[in-house]
Amino acid sequence: MRITQDLDEIRTKLAVTMMPHELDQAMPVIEEIQHLKEQKNAVVLGHNYMTPDVFHGVSDFVGDSLGLARLAGETTADIILFNGVHFMAETAKIINPNRKVLIADLEAGCSLAESITGADVRELKKKYPGVPVVTYVNCSAEVKAETDVCCTSANALQVVESVEGDTVIFLPDEYLARNIQQQTKKKIISWEQGKCIVHELYTADDIADARRHFDDLLVISHPECDTDVTGASDFSGSTSQMEGFIAKSDRKNIMLVTECSMGDNLRSRFPDRHFISTCQSCPHMKKITLVKVRDALLKEQFEVDVPEHIRVPAKKAVDRMLAIG
Ligand code: 13P
Ligand code: SF4
């Protein structure tokens, strides 16, 4: 989704979730970043889990992993500054190697991506010869390079259904694998070590508690949660699919079972709704701050690169995903 760059509109949106003194500090930095983007012909992509100042303040486009990967492939800007986590910036570089891809903090990782290596995938392929490997994009380029096709939470079921045979190796998110297993006849071989440190914290009891307190509550969860949580929800989908579901619903009370900033960002888009967030925060996403974004553009740091022998096979897996939808 393309978002507004008018400073007055930005201030109005941010005033929904920021204190006046925070806004006074943020606005000059936002203005500086807007100028830097123009000077350097840079496009700024922002994941739905960015804090509102980064999300509404400086992003040219916002969205989920799938939407942002598509945008990264289409841009003609000289610089792509990816405000999200490292695997997302790496995916942008895999797709669009001729652009300079930056991330404001190289330490912005992901517990899922850290749970598995290329060597682990090679071992699994030896153990299950001929079984297709689907990997969730929340993994390193090295893991993608060992993969037949990637997926995101927006298209995981479609991708699993698209591969040949009745068995699929699905890596690295154990809970996403369990959620997909409930929707497909194929047998899924998963990776027990892979969990999102944010979504694994939610329980079905959190939802039952909230339902007792709010009438007519709409519960929306991310499929990185375990199946008892998604089962107790009214809808489960990628971060952008969550937003789309809310737009179509007229329910007032909405519980978001996902990362904290998602609710903050949606409060500006849907000011008439009441968002109940249990608010678990992703420490990796939160490494990306407004000041670091400014410094990243100013100093053109930190560049994300992927060696060609990894990028080329990884791109095949990402391209296959993008072709599926
Ligand atoms: P989305 O693809 O749904 O935006 O999710 C990415 C992610 O890291 C969720 O934790
Ligand atoms: Fe990774 Fe979970 Fe953070 Fe998403 S929320 S980046 S899956 S640790």
Short mmCIF file of C-alpha atoms and ligand atoms in Angstrom, two decimals:
data_model
loop_
_atom_site.label_atom_id
_atom_site.label_comp_id
_atom_site.label_asym_id
_atom_site.label_seq_id
_atom_site.Cartn_x
_atom_site.Cartn_y
_atom_site.Cartn_z
CA MET A 1 0.00 0.00 0.00
CA ARG A 2 1.34 3.45 -0.93
CA ILE A 3 1.11 5.93 1.92
CA THR A 4 0.93 9.68 2.26
CA GLN A 5 4.01 11.90 2.44
CA ASP A 6 2.33 15.20 3.34
CA LEU A 7 3.80 16.42 6.64
CA ASP A 8 0.48 17.73 8.04
CA GLU A 9 -1.26 14.45 7.24
CA ILE A 10 1.62 12.52 8.80
CA ARG A 11 1.35 14.59 11.99
CA THR A 12 -2.41 13.96 12.17
CA LYS A 13 -1.93 10.21 11.79
CA LEU A 14 0.86 10.07 14.35
CA ALA A 15 -1.11 12.14 16.86
CA VAL A 16 -3.41 9.12 17.29
CA THR A 17 -0.67 7.13 19.05
CA MET A 18 2.13 9.57 19.96
CA MET A 19 2.36 12.13 22.78
CA PRO A 20 2.76 15.82 21.70
CA HIS A 21 6.35 16.00 22.99
CA GLU A 22 7.24 12.77 21.11
CA LEU A 23 5.74 14.23 17.94
CA ASP A 24 7.73 17.45 18.36
CA GLN A 25 10.92 15.38 18.52
CA ALA A 26 9.98 13.09 15.62
CA MET A 27 8.71 15.60 13.03
CA PRO A 28 12.08 17.29 12.25
CA VAL A 29 13.69 13.86 11.76
CA ILE A 30 10.80 12.78 9.52
CA GLU A 31 11.27 15.95 7.45
CA GLU A 32 15.01 15.28 7.16
CA ILE A 33 14.34 11.72 5.98
CA GLN A 34 11.82 12.96 3.36
CA HIS A 35 14.54 15.25 1.90
CA LEU A 36 17.18 12.51 1.97
CA LYS A 37 14.87 10.15 0.07
CA GLU A 38 14.52 12.68 -2.73
CA GLN A 39 18.22 13.59 -2.82
CA LYS A 40 19.29 9.94 -3.04
CA ASN A 41 16.43 8.60 -5.17
CA ALA A 42 15.62 6.11 -2.42
CA VAL A 43 12.43 4.18 -1.79
CA VAL A 44 11.55 3.32 1.81
CA LEU A 45 9.61 0.12 2.45
CA GLY A 46 8.01 -0.40 5.86
CA HIS A 47 6.73 -3.64 7.33
CA ASN A 48 3.43 -3.56 9.23
CA TYR A 49 5.34 -4.10 12.53
CA MET A 50 7.30 -0.84 12.31
CA THR A 51 6.56 1.75 14.99
CA PRO A 52 4.11 4.47 13.80
CA ASP A 53 6.83 7.13 13.31
CA VAL A 54 8.65 4.85 10.84
CA PHE A 55 5.46 3.33 9.39
CA HIS A 56 3.33 6.45 8.82
CA GLY A 57 6.16 8.97 8.99
CA VAL A 58 8.70 7.89 6.36
CA SER A 59 7.56 4.78 4.45
CA ASP A 60 6.69 5.14 0.77
CA PHE A 61 5.06 1.72 0.79
CA VAL A 62 3.90 -0.46 3.67
CA GLY A 63 2.70 -4.03 3.82
CA ASP A 64 3.35 -7.66 4.68
CA SER A 65 6.38 -9.71 3.60
CA LEU A 66 4.77 -10.79 0.34
CA GLY A 67 3.58 -7.33 -0.70
CA LEU A 68 6.92 -5.72 0.12
CA ALA A 69 8.87 -8.43 -1.74
CA ARG A 70 6.77 -7.70 -4.84
CA LEU A 71 7.37 -3.95 -4.47
CA ALA A 72 11.11 -4.50 -4.03
CA GLY A 73 11.14 -6.31 -7.38
CA GLU A 74 9.31 -3.50 -9.16
CA THR A 75 11.13 -0.39 -7.95
CA THR A 76 13.53 1.57 -10.13
CA ALA A 77 14.90 3.63 -7.21
CA ASP A 78 18.69 3.61 -6.74
CA ILE A 79 18.37 2.69 -3.07
CA ILE A 80 15.88 0.43 -1.30
CA LEU A 81 15.83 1.11 2.44
CA PHE A 82 14.01 -1.82 3.99
CA ASN A 83 12.46 -1.03 7.35
CA GLY A 84 11.80 -4.51 8.60
CA VAL A 85 14.07 -7.41 9.55
CA HIS A 86 17.18 -8.74 7.83
CA PHE A 87 15.60 -11.63 5.90
CA MET A 88 13.18 -9.14 4.30
CA ALA A 89 16.01 -6.87 3.12
CA GLU A 90 17.89 -9.93 1.90
CA THR A 91 14.84 -11.03 -0.10
CA ALA A 92 14.73 -7.56 -1.70
CA LYS A 93 18.40 -7.94 -2.71
CA ILE A 94 17.80 -11.45 -4.07
CA ILE A 95 15.02 -10.14 -6.30
CA ASN A 96 16.57 -6.82 -7.29
CA PRO A 97 20.40 -7.25 -7.21
CA ASN A 98 21.16 -4.07 -9.16
CA ARG A 99 19.80 -1.79 -6.43
CA LYS A 100 21.62 -0.82 -3.26
CA VAL A 101 19.62 -2.44 -0.43
CA LEU A 102 20.01 -0.95 3.05
CA ILE A 103 18.78 -1.90 6.50
CA ALA A 104 19.01 0.54 9.41
CA ASP A 105 20.32 -2.10 11.85
CA LEU A 106 22.02 -5.33 10.77
CA GLU A 107 21.09 -6.93 14.10
CA ALA A 108 17.37 -6.89 13.23
CA GLY A 109 17.08 -10.67 12.90
CA CYS A 110 14.28 -13.19 13.41
CA SER A 111 14.02 -16.23 15.70
CA LEU A 112 12.63 -18.30 12.83
CA ALA A 113 15.48 -17.38 10.47
CA GLU A 114 18.01 -18.18 13.21
CA SER A 115 16.52 -21.64 13.86
CA ILE A 116 17.85 -23.29 10.69
CA THR A 117 20.91 -23.35 8.40
CA GLY A 118 21.53 -24.46 4.83
CA ALA A 119 23.32 -27.55 6.22
CA ASP A 120 20.16 -28.49 8.19
CA VAL A 121 18.12 -28.36 4.97
CA ARG A 122 20.69 -30.49 3.13
CA GLU A 123 20.41 -33.10 5.92
CA LEU A 124 16.61 -33.13 5.64
CA LYS A 125 16.84 -33.55 1.86
CA LYS A 126 19.12 -36.57 2.40
CA LYS A 127 16.69 -38.01 4.93
CA TYR A 128 13.64 -37.49 2.65
CA PRO A 129 15.00 -37.79 -0.91
CA GLY A 130 12.79 -36.36 -3.63
CA VAL A 131 10.39 -34.64 -1.20
CA PRO A 132 9.85 -31.00 -2.23
CA VAL A 133 11.07 -28.31 0.18
CA VAL A 134 8.91 -25.26 0.87
CA THR A 135 10.43 -22.56 3.04
CA TYR A 136 8.71 -19.67 4.73
CA VAL A 137 10.51 -16.46 3.66
CA ASN A 138 11.51 -15.95 7.31
CA CYS A 139 14.85 -17.67 6.67
CA SER A 140 18.32 -16.76 5.41
CA ALA A 141 19.28 -16.53 1.73
CA GLU A 142 21.43 -19.63 2.29
CA VAL A 143 18.32 -21.60 3.34
CA LYS A 144 16.27 -20.20 0.45
CA ALA A 145 19.01 -21.41 -1.92
CA GLU A 146 18.36 -25.01 -0.75
CA THR A 147 14.64 -24.64 -1.34
CA ASP A 148 12.26 -25.54 -4.17
CA VAL A 149 9.82 -22.74 -3.47
CA CYS A 150 9.33 -20.05 -0.82
CA CYS A 151 6.07 -18.89 0.72
CA THR A 152 4.80 -16.28 3.14
CA SER A 153 1.91 -16.50 5.57
CA ALA A 154 -0.23 -14.91 2.84
CA ASN A 155 0.17 -17.78 0.37
CA ALA A 156 1.56 -20.78 2.31
CA LEU A 157 -1.41 -23.06 1.60
CA GLN A 158 -1.43 -22.19 -2.13
CA VAL A 159 2.31 -22.87 -2.37
CA VAL A 160 2.06 -26.21 -0.53
CA GLU A 161 -0.83 -27.27 -2.79
CA SER A 162 1.19 -26.26 -5.86
CA VAL A 163 4.12 -28.64 -5.35
CA GLU A 164 4.23 -32.19 -6.73
CA GLY A 165 3.56 -35.24 -4.56
CA ASP A 166 1.69 -35.97 -1.36
CA THR A 167 4.46 -35.05 1.09
CA VAL A 168 6.14 -31.67 1.64
CA ILE A 169 9.04 -30.55 3.84
CA PHE A 170 7.87 -27.21 5.29
CA LEU A 171 10.48 -25.05 7.07
CA PRO A 172 11.21 -23.44 9.47
CA ASP A 173 8.00 -22.38 11.30
CA GLU A 174 6.58 -25.32 13.24
CA TYR A 175 3.31 -23.54 14.05
CA LEU A 176 2.70 -22.27 10.53
CA ALA A 177 3.35 -25.85 9.39
CA ARG A 178 0.74 -27.13 11.88
CA ASN A 179 -1.77 -24.54 10.69
CA ILE A 180 -1.22 -25.53 7.07
CA GLN A 181 -1.43 -29.24 7.97
CA GLN A 182 -5.00 -28.60 9.15
CA GLN A 183 -5.92 -27.29 5.70
CA THR A 184 -4.21 -29.74 3.35
CA LYS A 185 -4.35 -33.48 2.65
CA LYS A 186 -0.58 -33.50 1.97
CA LYS A 187 1.66 -34.80 4.74
CA ILE A 188 3.82 -32.01 6.13
CA ILE A 189 7.27 -32.67 7.55
CA SER A 190 8.11 -29.72 9.80
CA TRP A 191 11.03 -28.30 11.80
CA GLU A 192 10.38 -28.42 15.54
CA GLN A 193 13.04 -25.85 16.45
CA GLY A 194 11.37 -23.06 14.45
CA LYS A 195 9.11 -20.76 16.48
CA CYS A 196 8.40 -17.03 16.41
CA ILE A 197 9.34 -15.64 19.82
CA VAL A 198 6.43 -13.21 19.64
CA HIS A 199 3.57 -15.43 18.46
CA GLU A 200 4.53 -18.47 20.54
CA LEU A 201 3.65 -16.42 23.66
CA TYR A 202 -0.08 -16.29 22.90
CA THR A 203 -2.48 -18.88 24.29
CA ALA A 204 -6.10 -19.78 23.63
CA ASP A 205 -6.80 -18.65 27.25
CA ASP A 206 -5.80 -15.06 26.29
CA ILE A 207 -8.57 -15.14 23.70
CA ALA A 208 -11.13 -16.77 26.01
CA ASP A 209 -10.37 -14.07 28.65
CA ALA A 210 -10.83 -11.24 26.17
CA ARG A 211 -14.09 -12.72 24.84
CA ARG A 212 -15.49 -12.67 28.40
CA HIS A 213 -14.76 -8.93 28.65
CA PHE A 214 -15.91 -7.67 25.26
CA ASP A 215 -19.20 -8.46 23.53
CA ASP A 216 -19.06 -9.28 19.87
CA LEU A 217 -15.25 -9.39 19.85
CA LEU A 218 -13.52 -10.00 16.51
CA VAL A 219 -10.32 -11.99 17.10
CA ILE A 220 -7.65 -11.95 14.43
CA SER A 221 -4.40 -13.89 14.77
CA HIS A 222 -1.25 -14.51 12.79
CA PRO A 223 -0.64 -18.11 11.64
CA GLU A 224 2.75 -18.10 13.40
CA CYS A 225 0.60 -18.77 16.52
CA ASP A 226 -0.10 -22.36 17.52
CA THR A 227 -3.24 -24.06 16.21
CA ASP A 228 -5.24 -23.71 19.46
CA VAL A 229 -4.82 -19.92 19.14
CA THR A 230 -5.69 -19.72 15.44
CA GLY A 231 -8.55 -22.18 16.12
CA ALA A 232 -9.99 -19.83 18.76
CA SER A 233 -9.76 -16.86 16.35
CA ASP A 234 -12.32 -15.61 13.84
CA PHE A 235 -9.64 -15.11 11.20
CA SER A 236 -5.96 -15.90 10.77
CA GLY A 237 -3.75 -14.50 8.04
CA SER A 238 -0.73 -12.43 7.09
CA THR A 239 -0.43 -8.92 8.53
CA SER A 240 -1.92 -7.33 5.39
CA GLN A 241 -4.67 -9.95 5.20
CA MET A 242 -5.55 -9.03 8.81
CA GLU A 243 -5.93 -5.40 7.77
CA GLY A 244 -8.05 -6.40 4.76
CA PHE A 245 -10.32 -8.50 7.00
CA ILE A 246 -10.85 -5.58 9.39
CA ALA A 247 -11.69 -3.25 6.48
CA LYS A 248 -14.48 -5.63 5.41
CA SER A 249 -15.85 -6.18 8.91
CA ASP A 250 -18.05 -3.70 10.77
CA ARG A 251 -17.19 -5.03 14.26
CA LYS A 252 -16.12 -2.41 16.77
CA ASN A 253 -14.03 -4.44 19.23
CA ILE A 254 -11.05 -6.11 17.62
CA MET A 255 -8.42 -8.25 19.32
CA LEU A 256 -5.14 -8.48 17.41
CA VAL A 257 -3.12 -11.55 18.29
CA THR A 258 0.14 -10.36 16.81
CA GLU A 259 3.01 -7.93 17.25
CA CYS A 260 2.33 -4.71 19.17
CA SER A 261 2.89 -2.05 16.51
CA MET A 262 0.32 -3.59 14.18
CA GLY A 263 -2.44 -2.31 16.48
CA ASP A 264 -0.83 1.14 16.82
CA ASN A 265 -0.65 1.51 13.04
CA LEU A 266 -4.21 0.30 12.51
CA ARG A 267 -5.57 2.73 15.12
CA SER A 268 -4.73 5.59 12.73
CA ARG A 269 -6.39 3.85 9.78
CA PHE A 270 -9.54 2.80 11.69
CA PRO A 271 -10.07 5.55 14.31
CA ASP A 272 -13.67 4.41 15.01
CA ARG A 273 -12.64 0.88 16.10
CA HIS A 274 -11.51 -0.29 19.50
CA PHE A 275 -8.33 -2.38 19.27
CA ILE A 276 -7.48 -4.72 22.10
CA SER A 277 -3.80 -5.59 21.89
CA THR A 278 -2.12 -7.94 24.33
CA CYS A 279 0.92 -6.31 22.85
CA GLN A 280 3.89 -8.62 22.51
CA SER A 281 6.76 -6.75 20.96
CA CYS A 282 9.32 -8.16 18.48
CA PRO A 283 12.78 -7.09 19.72
CA HIS A 284 14.16 -7.46 16.19
CA MET A 285 11.61 -5.22 14.50
CA LYS A 286 12.05 -2.71 17.32
CA LYS A 287 15.75 -2.31 16.46
CA ILE A 288 14.64 -0.13 13.55
CA THR A 289 14.18 3.39 14.93
CA LEU A 290 13.53 6.72 13.23
CA VAL A 291 17.03 8.04 14.01
CA LYS A 292 18.68 4.88 12.67
CA VAL A 293 16.57 5.19 9.51
CA ARG A 294 17.82 8.77 9.06
CA ASP A 295 21.44 7.66 9.60
CA ALA A 296 21.03 4.75 7.19
CA LEU A 297 20.02 7.11 4.39
CA LEU A 298 22.54 9.79 5.30
CA LYS A 299 25.52 7.39 5.43
CA GLU A 300 24.08 4.81 3.00
CA GLN A 301 24.46 2.08 5.62
CA PHE A 302 24.09 -0.87 6.25
CA GLU A 303 24.30 -2.52 2.88
CA VAL A 304 22.78 -5.99 2.49
CA ASP A 305 24.52 -8.22 -0.02
CA VAL A 306 24.04 -11.82 -1.10
CA PRO A 307 26.82 -13.71 -2.94
CA GLU A 308 25.80 -14.74 -6.47
CA HIS A 309 26.20 -18.50 -5.85
CA ILE A 310 23.51 -18.19 -3.14
CA ARG A 311 21.43 -15.42 -4.72
CA VAL A 312 20.78 -17.22 -8.01
CA PRO A 313 19.26 -20.45 -6.56
CA ALA A 314 17.50 -18.45 -3.83
CA LYS A 315 15.92 -16.23 -6.51
CA LYS A 316 14.49 -19.29 -8.25
CA ALA A 317 12.63 -20.25 -5.06
CA VAL A 318 11.39 -16.67 -4.51
CA ASP A 319 10.37 -16.24 -8.16
CA ARG A 320 8.38 -19.47 -8.06
CA MET A 321 6.52 -18.11 -5.03
CA LEU A 322 5.83 -14.76 -6.70
CA ALA A 323 4.51 -16.55 -9.78
CA ILE A 324 2.06 -18.56 -7.66
CA GLY A 325 0.48 -15.45 -6.14
P1 13P B 1 3.75 -11.09 7.37
O1 13P B 1 4.27 -11.70 6.12
O2 13P B 1 2.38 -11.56 7.72
O3 13P B 1 3.84 -9.61 7.32
O4 13P B 1 4.62 -11.61 8.61
C1 13P B 1 5.97 -11.41 8.77
C2 13P B 1 6.41 -11.70 10.14
O5 13P B 1 7.57 -11.68 10.45
C3 13P B 1 5.37 -12.01 11.11
O6 13P B 1 5.94 -12.24 12.34
FE1 SF4 B 2 10.58 -13.08 13.30
FE2 SF4 B 2 8.53 -13.28 14.98
FE3 SF4 B 2 9.86 -11.00 14.84
FE4 SF4 B 2 8.28 -11.77 12.79
S1 SF4 B 2 7.66 -11.22 14.85
S2 SF4 B 2 10.37 -10.96 12.64
S3 SF4 B 2 8.60 -14.00 12.87
S4 SF4 B 2 10.69 -12.98 15.54
#
